Amino acid sequence: IAVLNLGGIIGHSAMLIQDENNKWKYYSVNGDNSYSSGSHSGGRKFDDLGVGEFNSVNDFLNIPYNQETSESKDDKNFTHYDYETAYVIPTTEDQDKIIKEEFIRISTTEEFTIKLIKPNHCGTTVQRSLHKAGINIFEDIVTPSNGTFPGRRIKIMPYFPNDIYNTIKNNNPHGKEYKK
């Protein structure tokens, strides 16, 4: 699988998942036009679930389909994001199937929300799909000692897409990053 990162202040997360023919397909939870990040506003009113057939991650990153345009966001000829980086994590065919099925399940059955308590947005959909297939998506943090209680190590799921991307990358060092 490849985790896509838009970059920018907040970012956007999506994925490329290989199918049984070793073609990469694009998966993105696009929101509901409810947010703004730099020059990018919203997402689309629909999610991209298994779009296209790309021969490689570089093919996806460097084709006209992967761009932010002034065209309508309803235009399915473009992602409307212009992803700059992708982090490829080696997975098995079984993991790919689990990730794809979980991504589609979340996208089609759960309401999009950017609320801090139980969020469901582009990044959390990527996280939860990877986690279901056994891929480490948690950030380890240490709480400080306060004199009465010792510090302790806890695992959290980062909230913002850029943080999610970096945590996935740091936790899975056997992967490879591709840049546009």
PDB file of C-alpha atoms in Angstrom:
ATOM      1  CA  ILE A   1       0.000   0.000   0.000  1.00  0.00           C
ATOM      2  CA  ALA A   2       0.987   3.617  -0.415  1.00  0.00           C
ATOM      3  CA  VAL A   3      -0.064   6.301   2.043  1.00  0.00           C
ATOM      4  CA  LEU A   4      -0.485   9.614   0.210  1.00  0.00           C
ATOM      5  CA  ASN A   5       0.237  12.975   1.827  1.00  0.00           C
ATOM      6  CA  LEU A   6      -0.843  16.341   0.480  1.00  0.00           C
ATOM      7  CA  GLY A   7       1.420  18.402   2.726  1.00  0.00           C
ATOM      8  CA  GLY A   8       0.524  21.987   3.578  1.00  0.00           C
ATOM      9  CA  ILE A   9      -0.508  23.153   7.023  1.00  0.00           C
ATOM     10  CA  ILE A  10      -3.005  20.404   7.819  1.00  0.00           C
ATOM     11  CA  GLY A  11      -2.696  18.118   4.813  1.00  0.00           C
ATOM     12  CA  HIS A  12      -4.868  15.404   3.382  1.00  0.00           C
ATOM     13  CA  SER A  13      -4.405  11.641   3.627  1.00  0.00           C
ATOM     14  CA  ALA A  14      -5.388   9.028   1.079  1.00  0.00           C
ATOM     15  CA  MET A  15      -4.092   5.696  -0.178  1.00  0.00           C
ATOM     16  CA  LEU A  16      -3.114   3.704  -3.201  1.00  0.00           C
ATOM     17  CA  ILE A  17      -3.841   0.012  -2.807  1.00  0.00           C
ATOM     18  CA  GLN A  18      -2.617  -2.665  -5.185  1.00  0.00           C
ATOM     19  CA  ASP A  19      -5.196  -5.015  -6.633  1.00  0.00           C
ATOM     20  CA  GLU A  20      -4.729  -8.667  -7.600  1.00  0.00           C
ATOM     21  CA  ASN A  21      -3.251  -7.554 -10.975  1.00  0.00           C
ATOM     22  CA  ASN A  22      -0.587  -5.398  -9.253  1.00  0.00           C
ATOM     23  CA  LYS A  23      -2.310  -2.202 -10.413  1.00  0.00           C
ATOM     24  CA  TRP A  24      -2.570   0.664  -7.943  1.00  0.00           C
ATOM     25  CA  LYS A  25      -6.028   2.122  -7.241  1.00  0.00           C
ATOM     26  CA  TYR A  26      -6.807   5.416  -5.528  1.00  0.00           C
ATOM     27  CA  TYR A  27      -8.826   5.632  -2.274  1.00  0.00           C
ATOM     28  CA  SER A  28      -9.722   8.940  -0.629  1.00  0.00           C
ATOM     29  CA  VAL A  29     -12.292  10.108   1.915  1.00  0.00           C
ATOM     30  CA  ASN A  30     -12.928  13.610   0.632  1.00  0.00           C
ATOM     31  CA  GLY A  31     -15.056  15.185   3.305  1.00  0.00           C
ATOM     32  CA  ASP A  32     -17.993  17.354   2.557  1.00  0.00           C
ATOM     33  CA  ASN A  33     -16.479  20.727   1.618  1.00  0.00           C
ATOM     34  CA  SER A  34     -16.329  21.557   5.331  1.00  0.00           C
ATOM     35  CA  TYR A  35     -12.710  22.610   5.792  1.00  0.00           C
ATOM     36  CA  SER A  36     -10.068  24.956   4.368  1.00  0.00           C
ATOM     37  CA  SER A  37      -6.290  24.556   4.224  1.00  0.00           C
ATOM     38  CA  GLY A  38      -4.219  27.159   2.412  1.00  0.00           C
ATOM     39  CA  SER A  39      -5.487  27.530  -1.140  1.00  0.00           C
ATOM     40  CA  HIS A  40      -7.423  24.274  -0.857  1.00  0.00           C
ATOM     41  CA  SER A  41     -10.991  24.419   0.372  1.00  0.00           C
ATOM     42  CA  GLY A  42     -13.151  21.428   1.172  1.00  0.00           C
ATOM     43  CA  GLY A  43     -12.864  18.179  -0.604  1.00  0.00           C
ATOM     44  CA  ARG A  44     -15.526  16.630  -2.688  1.00  0.00           C
ATOM     45  CA  LYS A  45     -19.045  15.595  -1.871  1.00  0.00           C
ATOM     46  CA  PHE A  46     -18.139  11.989  -2.690  1.00  0.00           C
ATOM     47  CA  ASP A  47     -15.293   9.638  -1.829  1.00  0.00           C
ATOM     48  CA  ASP A  48     -12.914   8.060  -4.340  1.00  0.00           C
ATOM     49  CA  LEU A  49     -13.028   4.306  -3.806  1.00  0.00           C
ATOM     50  CA  GLY A  50     -10.817   2.248  -6.106  1.00  0.00           C
ATOM     51  CA  VAL A  51     -10.356   4.848  -8.833  1.00  0.00           C
ATOM     52  CA  GLY A  52      -8.007   4.291 -11.768  1.00  0.00           C
ATOM     53  CA  GLU A  53      -5.359   1.737 -12.569  1.00  0.00           C
ATOM     54  CA  PHE A  54      -1.825   2.978 -12.149  1.00  0.00           C
ATOM     55  CA  ASN A  55       1.298   0.933 -12.936  1.00  0.00           C
ATOM     56  CA  SER A  56       3.338   2.457 -10.119  1.00  0.00           C
ATOM     57  CA  VAL A  57       3.212   5.004  -7.334  1.00  0.00           C
ATOM     58  CA  ASN A  58       5.383   7.341  -9.411  1.00  0.00           C
ATOM     59  CA  ASP A  59       2.918   7.031 -12.299  1.00  0.00           C
ATOM     60  CA  PHE A  60       0.145   8.229  -9.989  1.00  0.00           C
ATOM     61  CA  LEU A  61       2.160  11.097  -8.486  1.00  0.00           C
ATOM     62  CA  ASN A  62       3.272  12.450 -11.856  1.00  0.00           C
ATOM     63  CA  ILE A  63       0.197  12.264 -14.071  1.00  0.00           C
ATOM     64  CA  PRO A  64      -2.325  15.044 -14.749  1.00  0.00           C
ATOM     65  CA  TYR A  65      -4.964  13.161 -12.717  1.00  0.00           C
ATOM     66  CA  ASN A  66      -3.031  14.019  -9.511  1.00  0.00           C
ATOM     67  CA  GLN A  67      -3.528  17.759  -9.434  1.00  0.00           C
ATOM     68  CA  GLU A  68      -5.484  20.533  -7.834  1.00  0.00           C
ATOM     69  CA  THR A  69      -7.373  22.377 -10.547  1.00  0.00           C
ATOM     70  CA  SER A  70      -9.805  25.218 -10.958  1.00  0.00           C
ATOM     71  CA  GLU A  71     -12.246  22.748 -12.478  1.00  0.00           C
ATOM     72  CA  SER A  72     -15.321  21.672 -10.551  1.00  0.00           C
ATOM     73  CA  LYS A  73     -14.586  19.322  -7.667  1.00  0.00           C
ATOM     74  CA  ASP A  74     -17.260  17.087  -9.169  1.00  0.00           C
ATOM     75  CA  ASP A  75     -14.899  16.501 -12.128  1.00  0.00           C
ATOM     76  CA  LYS A  76     -13.612  12.938 -11.694  1.00  0.00           C
ATOM     77  CA  ASN A  77     -10.711  13.539 -14.115  1.00  0.00           C
ATOM     78  CA  PHE A  78      -8.619  15.006 -11.264  1.00  0.00           C
ATOM     79  CA  THR A  79      -7.940  14.204  -7.601  1.00  0.00           C
ATOM     80  CA  HIS A  80      -8.127  17.941  -6.791  1.00  0.00           C
ATOM     81  CA  TYR A  81      -5.326  17.487  -4.247  1.00  0.00           C
ATOM     82  CA  ASP A  82      -1.895  17.350  -5.983  1.00  0.00           C
ATOM     83  CA  TYR A  83      -0.193  14.898  -3.615  1.00  0.00           C
ATOM     84  CA  GLU A  84       3.517  15.554  -3.189  1.00  0.00           C
ATOM     85  CA  THR A  85       4.607  12.373  -1.381  1.00  0.00           C
ATOM     86  CA  ALA A  86       3.687   8.739  -0.940  1.00  0.00           C
ATOM     87  CA  TYR A  87       5.040   6.234   1.549  1.00  0.00           C
ATOM     88  CA  VAL A  88       4.940   2.637   0.343  1.00  0.00           C
ATOM     89  CA  ILE A  89       4.730  -0.073   2.981  1.00  0.00           C
ATOM     90  CA  PRO A  90       5.186  -3.675   1.857  1.00  0.00           C
ATOM     91  CA  THR A  91       2.035  -5.685   2.570  1.00  0.00           C
ATOM     92  CA  THR A  92       0.643  -9.084   1.692  1.00  0.00           C
ATOM     93  CA  GLU A  93      -2.319  -9.630  -0.629  1.00  0.00           C
ATOM     94  CA  ASP A  94      -4.382 -10.531   2.449  1.00  0.00           C
ATOM     95  CA  GLN A  95      -3.450  -7.245   4.139  1.00  0.00           C
ATOM     96  CA  ASP A  96      -4.285  -5.311   0.956  1.00  0.00           C
ATOM     97  CA  LYS A  97      -7.713  -6.923   0.904  1.00  0.00           C
ATOM     98  CA  ILE A  98      -8.337  -6.113   4.583  1.00  0.00           C
ATOM     99  CA  ILE A  99      -7.202  -2.492   4.113  1.00  0.00           C
ATOM    100  CA  LYS A 100      -9.379  -2.016   1.035  1.00  0.00           C
ATOM    101  CA  GLU A 101     -12.463  -3.566   2.627  1.00  0.00           C
ATOM    102  CA  GLU A 102     -12.072  -1.550   5.844  1.00  0.00           C
ATOM    103  CA  PHE A 103     -11.501   1.702   3.942  1.00  0.00           C
ATOM    104  CA  ILE A 104     -14.650   1.138   1.879  1.00  0.00           C
ATOM    105  CA  ARG A 105     -16.649   0.068   4.955  1.00  0.00           C
ATOM    106  CA  ILE A 106     -15.711   3.201   6.903  1.00  0.00           C
ATOM    107  CA  SER A 107     -16.334   5.460   3.921  1.00  0.00           C
ATOM    108  CA  THR A 108     -19.743   4.041   3.110  1.00  0.00           C
ATOM    109  CA  THR A 109     -21.163   3.398   6.586  1.00  0.00           C
ATOM    110  CA  GLU A 110     -19.756   6.068   8.909  1.00  0.00           C
ATOM    111  CA  GLU A 111     -20.471   9.779   8.887  1.00  0.00           C
ATOM    112  CA  PHE A 112     -17.599  12.139   8.071  1.00  0.00           C
ATOM    113  CA  THR A 113     -16.692  14.314  11.068  1.00  0.00           C
ATOM    114  CA  ILE A 114     -13.733  16.439  12.118  1.00  0.00           C
ATOM    115  CA  LYS A 115     -14.805  16.529  15.778  1.00  0.00           C
ATOM    116  CA  LEU A 116     -11.961  15.885  18.207  1.00  0.00           C
ATOM    117  CA  ILE A 117     -13.857  13.130  20.000  1.00  0.00           C
ATOM    118  CA  LYS A 118     -14.185  10.115  17.697  1.00  0.00           C
ATOM    119  CA  PRO A 119     -13.210  11.873  14.456  1.00  0.00           C
ATOM    120  CA  ASN A 120     -13.817  10.236  11.092  1.00  0.00           C
ATOM    121  CA  HIS A 121     -11.953  12.032   8.346  1.00  0.00           C
ATOM    122  CA  CYS A 122      -9.411  11.320   5.614  1.00  0.00           C
ATOM    123  CA  GLY A 123      -6.571  10.594   8.030  1.00  0.00           C
ATOM    124  CA  THR A 124      -8.473   8.492  10.535  1.00  0.00           C
ATOM    125  CA  THR A 125      -9.889   6.351   7.740  1.00  0.00           C
ATOM    126  CA  VAL A 126      -6.336   5.637   6.541  1.00  0.00           C
ATOM    127  CA  GLN A 127      -5.194   4.921  10.127  1.00  0.00           C
ATOM    128  CA  ARG A 128      -8.040   2.595  10.988  1.00  0.00           C
ATOM    129  CA  SER A 129      -7.744   0.687   7.708  1.00  0.00           C
ATOM    130  CA  LEU A 130      -4.030   0.099   8.232  1.00  0.00           C
ATOM    131  CA  HIS A 131      -4.546  -0.840  11.893  1.00  0.00           C
ATOM    132  CA  LYS A 132      -7.144  -3.466  10.920  1.00  0.00           C
ATOM    133  CA  ALA A 133      -4.415  -5.140   8.813  1.00  0.00           C
ATOM    134  CA  GLY A 134      -1.884  -5.099  11.669  1.00  0.00           C
ATOM    135  CA  ILE A 135       0.169  -2.067  10.612  1.00  0.00           C
ATOM    136  CA  ASN A 136       1.421   0.168  13.444  1.00  0.00           C
ATOM    137  CA  ILE A 137      -0.279   3.581  13.293  1.00  0.00           C
ATOM    138  CA  PHE A 138       0.146   4.755  16.901  1.00  0.00           C
ATOM    139  CA  GLU A 139       2.410   7.496  18.193  1.00  0.00           C
ATOM    140  CA  ASP A 140       4.222   6.720  21.441  1.00  0.00           C
ATOM    141  CA  ILE A 141       4.307   9.607  23.866  1.00  0.00           C
ATOM    142  CA  VAL A 142       5.592   9.826  27.419  1.00  0.00           C
ATOM    143  CA  THR A 143       3.571  11.721  30.003  1.00  0.00           C
ATOM    144  CA  PRO A 144       5.743  13.775  32.319  1.00  0.00           C
ATOM    145  CA  SER A 145       6.358  12.833  35.908  1.00  0.00           C
ATOM    146  CA  ASN A 146       4.809  15.289  38.358  1.00  0.00           C
ATOM    147  CA  GLY A 147       6.561  14.220  41.552  1.00  0.00           C
ATOM    148  CA  THR A 148       3.609  12.159  42.765  1.00  0.00           C
ATOM    149  CA  PHE A 149       3.048  10.018  39.703  1.00  0.00           C
ATOM    150  CA  PRO A 150       5.806   8.735  37.451  1.00  0.00           C
ATOM    151  CA  GLY A 151       5.653   9.456  33.771  1.00  0.00           C
ATOM    152  CA  ARG A 152       4.237   6.718  31.583  1.00  0.00           C
ATOM    153  CA  ARG A 153       4.302   5.723  27.974  1.00  0.00           C
ATOM    154  CA  ILE A 154       0.989   5.829  26.124  1.00  0.00           C
ATOM    155  CA  LYS A 155      -0.039   5.256  22.529  1.00  0.00           C
ATOM    156  CA  ILE A 156      -2.219   7.744  20.703  1.00  0.00           C
ATOM    157  CA  MET A 157      -3.610   8.092  17.205  1.00  0.00           C
ATOM    158  CA  PRO A 158      -2.496  11.466  15.792  1.00  0.00           C
ATOM    159  CA  TYR A 159      -5.342  13.683  14.556  1.00  0.00           C
ATOM    160  CA  PHE A 160      -3.982  15.809  11.689  1.00  0.00           C
ATOM    161  CA  PRO A 161      -3.185  14.194   8.323  1.00  0.00           C
ATOM    162  CA  ASN A 162       0.443  15.402   8.240  1.00  0.00           C
ATOM    163  CA  ASP A 163       1.056  13.980  11.726  1.00  0.00           C
ATOM    164  CA  ILE A 164      -0.667  10.740  10.740  1.00  0.00           C
ATOM    165  CA  TYR A 165       1.579  10.406   7.669  1.00  0.00           C
ATOM    166  CA  ASN A 166       4.765  11.054   9.675  1.00  0.00           C
ATOM    167  CA  THR A 167       3.767   8.614  12.425  1.00  0.00           C
ATOM    168  CA  ILE A 168       2.984   5.866   9.899  1.00  0.00           C
ATOM    169  CA  LYS A 169       6.311   6.531   8.183  1.00  0.00           C
ATOM    170  CA  ASN A 170       8.270   6.507  11.481  1.00  0.00           C
ATOM    171  CA  ASN A 171       6.583   3.314  12.702  1.00  0.00           C
ATOM    172  CA  ASN A 172       7.195   1.426   9.464  1.00  0.00           C
ATOM    173  CA  PRO A 173      10.846   2.120   8.548  1.00  0.00           C
ATOM    174  CA  HIS A 174      10.938  -0.766   6.054  1.00  0.00           C
ATOM    175  CA  GLY A 175       8.883   1.337   3.638  1.00  0.00           C
ATOM    176  CA  LYS A 176      10.018   3.708   0.918  1.00  0.00           C
ATOM    177  CA  GLU A 177       9.034   7.334   0.319  1.00  0.00           C
ATOM    178  CA  TYR A 178       8.332   8.596  -3.186  1.00  0.00           C
ATOM    179  CA  LYS A 179       8.233  12.292  -4.063  1.00  0.00           C
ATOM    180  CA  LYS A 180       6.700  14.073  -6.985  1.00  0.00           C
TER     181      LYS A 180
END
